[in-house]
């Protein structure tokens, strides 16, 4: 299989997922050594989980399958340019590359528009539409300090 074959798989399965009423028209395929490690669809509405985007669930399950918290030497194929949540999850997972078909502008045309999130991220915390309130960190910072000193931690 090649890049086009894996993308075609993602696109075909996104269509099947949408037609089966499981979620939006999105699918992600994780590939390592030119073999599919894991694939998953958007299941936001069928699982009532706003984080059940195709990329996020595919990352979770592929990492479990690979016994790793990173997608070293993997390539992710997704039927659409990742939304902000999926993009950051992909950065955290560290695949070699991500290939996508539809763009975020294409998604916005069918009411999957994340432009407001991109704008919110650029605002100062106090100016965001979702109120974020910092509380006393006296105890919480101690946990961070202990982590910083921990000799047997696994860094990521």
mmCIF file of C-alpha atoms in Angstrom:
data_model
loop_
_atom_site.group_PDB
_atom_site.id
_atom_site.type_symbol
_atom_site.label_atom_id
_atom_site.label_comp_id
_atom_site.label_asym_id
_atom_site.label_seq_id
_atom_site.Cartn_x
_atom_site.Cartn_y
_atom_site.Cartn_z
ATOM 1 C CA UNK A 1 0.000 0.000 0.000
ATOM 2 C CA UNK A 2 1.065 3.602 -0.536
ATOM 3 C CA UNK A 3 -0.003 7.063 0.697
ATOM 4 C CA UNK A 4 -2.898 7.231 -1.748
ATOM 5 C CA UNK A 5 -4.172 3.791 -0.696
ATOM 6 C CA UNK A 6 -4.179 4.716 3.001
ATOM 7 C CA UNK A 7 -5.924 8.027 2.281
ATOM 8 C CA UNK A 8 -8.498 6.276 0.124
ATOM 9 C CA UNK A 9 -9.171 3.906 3.044
ATOM 10 C CA UNK A 10 -9.687 6.868 5.395
ATOM 11 C CA UNK A 11 -12.060 8.562 2.956
ATOM 12 C CA UNK A 12 -14.085 5.421 2.232
ATOM 13 C CA UNK A 13 -14.463 4.638 5.910
ATOM 14 C CA UNK A 14 -15.436 8.219 6.751
ATOM 15 C CA UNK A 15 -18.308 7.827 4.311
ATOM 16 C CA UNK A 16 -19.368 4.506 5.850
ATOM 17 C CA UNK A 17 -19.199 6.003 9.350
ATOM 18 C CA UNK A 18 -21.344 8.964 8.376
ATOM 19 C CA UNK A 19 -23.915 6.801 6.613
ATOM 20 C CA UNK A 20 -24.108 4.493 9.657
ATOM 21 C CA UNK A 21 -25.024 7.491 11.867
ATOM 22 C CA UNK A 22 -22.026 6.916 14.166
ATOM 23 C CA UNK A 23 -20.637 10.422 13.891
ATOM 24 C CA UNK A 24 -19.306 13.072 11.565
ATOM 25 C CA UNK A 25 -17.665 12.373 8.202
ATOM 26 C CA UNK A 26 -14.180 11.847 9.599
ATOM 27 C CA UNK A 27 -11.810 8.883 9.815
ATOM 28 C CA UNK A 28 -8.160 8.448 10.825
ATOM 29 C CA UNK A 29 -5.734 5.663 9.970
ATOM 30 C CA UNK A 30 -2.438 5.131 11.843
ATOM 31 C CA UNK A 31 0.251 3.339 9.850
ATOM 32 C CA UNK A 32 3.609 1.937 10.913
ATOM 33 C CA UNK A 33 5.979 0.093 8.582
ATOM 34 C CA UNK A 34 3.354 0.437 5.834
ATOM 35 C CA UNK A 35 0.788 -1.537 7.835
ATOM 36 C CA UNK A 36 -2.336 -0.192 9.535
ATOM 37 C CA UNK A 37 -1.782 -0.181 13.285
ATOM 38 C CA UNK A 38 -5.175 1.261 14.105
ATOM 39 C CA UNK A 39 -8.014 3.171 12.509
ATOM 40 C CA UNK A 40 -11.010 4.878 13.945
ATOM 41 C CA UNK A 41 -13.926 7.115 13.088
ATOM 42 C CA UNK A 42 -15.487 10.158 14.617
ATOM 43 C CA UNK A 43 -17.991 8.917 17.224
ATOM 44 C CA UNK A 44 -18.849 12.185 18.942
ATOM 45 C CA UNK A 45 -22.604 11.812 18.602
ATOM 46 C CA UNK A 46 -22.918 8.037 18.950
ATOM 47 C CA UNK A 47 -20.833 7.987 22.153
ATOM 48 C CA UNK A 48 -21.863 11.402 23.488
ATOM 49 C CA UNK A 49 -18.177 12.245 23.800
ATOM 50 C CA UNK A 50 -16.977 15.611 22.463
ATOM 51 C CA UNK A 51 -13.400 14.254 22.412
ATOM 52 C CA UNK A 52 -14.229 11.171 20.313
ATOM 53 C CA UNK A 53 -12.771 12.663 17.152
ATOM 54 C CA UNK A 54 -11.265 10.178 14.716
ATOM 55 C CA UNK A 55 -7.672 11.295 15.274
ATOM 56 C CA UNK A 56 -7.884 11.356 19.059
ATOM 57 C CA UNK A 57 -9.427 7.893 19.349
ATOM 58 C CA UNK A 58 -7.056 6.470 16.728
ATOM 59 C CA UNK A 59 -4.094 7.900 18.667
ATOM 60 C CA UNK A 60 -5.368 6.442 21.946
ATOM 61 C CA UNK A 61 -5.927 2.989 20.539
ATOM 62 C CA UNK A 62 -2.800 2.893 18.373
ATOM 63 C CA UNK A 63 -0.640 3.845 21.361
ATOM 64 C CA UNK A 64 -2.248 1.094 23.451
ATOM 65 C CA UNK A 65 -1.689 -1.368 20.607
ATOM 66 C CA UNK A 66 1.962 -0.275 20.245
ATOM 67 C CA UNK A 67 2.579 -0.157 24.016
ATOM 68 C CA UNK A 68 3.868 3.403 23.705
ATOM 69 C CA UNK A 69 2.649 6.875 24.559
ATOM 70 C CA UNK A 70 4.049 8.150 21.280
ATOM 71 C CA UNK A 71 3.510 7.216 17.665
ATOM 72 C CA UNK A 72 7.185 6.906 16.835
ATOM 73 C CA UNK A 73 7.765 6.069 13.165
ATOM 74 C CA UNK A 74 4.028 6.210 12.439
ATOM 75 C CA UNK A 75 2.137 8.139 9.800
ATOM 76 C CA UNK A 76 -1.427 9.333 10.335
ATOM 77 C CA UNK A 77 -3.880 9.643 7.459
ATOM 78 C CA UNK A 78 -7.030 11.568 8.158
ATOM 79 C CA UNK A 79 -9.953 12.432 5.936
ATOM 80 C CA UNK A 80 -9.820 16.086 7.019
ATOM 81 C CA UNK A 81 -7.261 18.585 8.270
ATOM 82 C CA UNK A 82 -7.170 18.125 12.054
ATOM 83 C CA UNK A 83 -9.192 20.441 14.276
ATOM 84 C CA UNK A 84 -7.322 22.271 17.059
ATOM 85 C CA UNK A 85 -7.870 19.485 19.618
ATOM 86 C CA UNK A 86 -6.732 16.770 17.201
ATOM 87 C CA UNK A 87 -3.799 18.852 15.993
ATOM 88 C CA UNK A 88 -2.464 19.248 19.529
ATOM 89 C CA UNK A 89 -3.081 15.564 20.259
ATOM 90 C CA UNK A 90 -1.056 14.746 17.141
ATOM 91 C CA UNK A 91 1.771 17.025 18.280
ATOM 92 C CA UNK A 92 1.760 15.202 21.631
ATOM 93 C CA UNK A 93 1.766 11.796 19.928
ATOM 94 C CA UNK A 94 4.665 12.799 17.654
ATOM 95 C CA UNK A 95 3.985 10.828 14.469
ATOM 96 C CA UNK A 96 6.452 11.179 11.589
ATOM 97 C CA UNK A 97 3.850 12.889 9.424
ATOM 98 C CA UNK A 98 0.158 13.554 8.978
ATOM 99 C CA UNK A 99 -1.609 13.425 5.607
ATOM 100 C CA UNK A 100 -5.106 14.830 5.181
ATOM 101 C CA UNK A 101 -7.643 15.252 2.377
ATOM 102 C CA UNK A 102 -10.292 17.904 3.125
ATOM 103 C CA UNK A 103 -9.183 21.229 4.602
ATOM 104 C CA UNK A 104 -10.483 23.101 7.632
ATOM 105 C CA UNK A 105 -12.156 25.512 5.171
ATOM 106 C CA UNK A 106 -13.959 22.572 3.575
ATOM 107 C CA UNK A 107 -15.081 21.455 7.049
ATOM 108 C CA UNK A 108 -16.289 24.964 7.904
ATOM 109 C CA UNK A 109 -18.524 24.920 4.808
ATOM 110 C CA UNK A 110 -20.437 21.953 6.287
ATOM 111 C CA UNK A 111 -20.682 23.529 9.776
ATOM 112 C CA UNK A 112 -17.564 22.019 11.361
ATOM 113 C CA UNK A 113 -15.986 25.428 11.899
ATOM 114 C CA UNK A 114 -13.277 25.749 14.543
ATOM 115 C CA UNK A 115 -12.182 29.291 13.625
ATOM 116 C CA UNK A 116 -13.484 30.583 16.965
ATOM 117 C CA UNK A 117 -11.144 28.198 18.831
ATOM 118 C CA UNK A 118 -8.124 29.414 16.877
ATOM 119 C CA UNK A 119 -9.137 32.999 17.737
ATOM 120 C CA UNK A 120 -9.775 32.162 21.405
ATOM 121 C CA UNK A 121 -6.343 30.616 21.782
ATOM 122 C CA UNK A 122 -4.697 33.902 20.781
ATOM 123 C CA UNK A 123 -6.580 35.870 23.429
ATOM 124 C CA UNK A 124 -5.359 36.495 26.937
ATOM 125 C CA UNK A 125 -6.935 34.091 29.448
ATOM 126 C CA UNK A 126 -9.078 36.870 30.927
ATOM 127 C CA UNK A 127 -10.515 37.743 27.494
ATOM 128 C CA UNK A 128 -11.633 34.259 26.448
ATOM 129 C CA UNK A 129 -15.326 33.395 26.187
ATOM 130 C CA UNK A 130 -14.857 30.317 28.408
ATOM 131 C CA UNK A 131 -14.131 31.668 31.887
ATOM 132 C CA UNK A 132 -10.882 30.238 33.268
ATOM 133 C CA UNK A 133 -10.154 31.063 36.895
ATOM 134 C CA UNK A 134 -6.857 30.336 38.590
ATOM 135 C CA UNK A 135 -7.167 29.392 42.230
ATOM 136 C CA UNK A 136 -4.577 29.174 44.990
ATOM 137 C CA UNK A 137 -1.726 26.978 43.774
ATOM 138 C CA UNK A 138 0.119 26.611 47.081
ATOM 139 C CA UNK A 139 -0.467 22.857 47.326
ATOM 140 C CA UNK A 140 -0.621 22.133 43.603
ATOM 141 C CA UNK A 141 2.807 23.638 42.921
ATOM 142 C CA UNK A 142 4.323 21.274 45.486
ATOM 143 C CA UNK A 143 3.296 18.338 43.285
ATOM 144 C CA UNK A 144 5.095 19.946 40.326
ATOM 145 C CA UNK A 145 8.164 20.573 42.449
ATOM 146 C CA UNK A 146 8.229 16.930 43.546
ATOM 147 C CA UNK A 147 7.867 15.824 39.929
ATOM 148 C CA UNK A 148 10.823 18.002 38.960
ATOM 149 C CA UNK A 149 12.965 16.177 41.563
ATOM 150 C CA UNK A 150 11.660 12.679 40.782
ATOM 151 C CA UNK A 151 14.554 10.502 39.600
ATOM 152 C CA UNK A 152 12.504 7.654 38.114
ATOM 153 C CA UNK A 153 10.027 9.701 36.061
ATOM 154 C CA UNK A 154 9.298 8.923 32.445
ATOM 155 C CA UNK A 155 9.520 12.181 30.560
ATOM 156 C CA UNK A 156 7.262 12.905 27.639
#
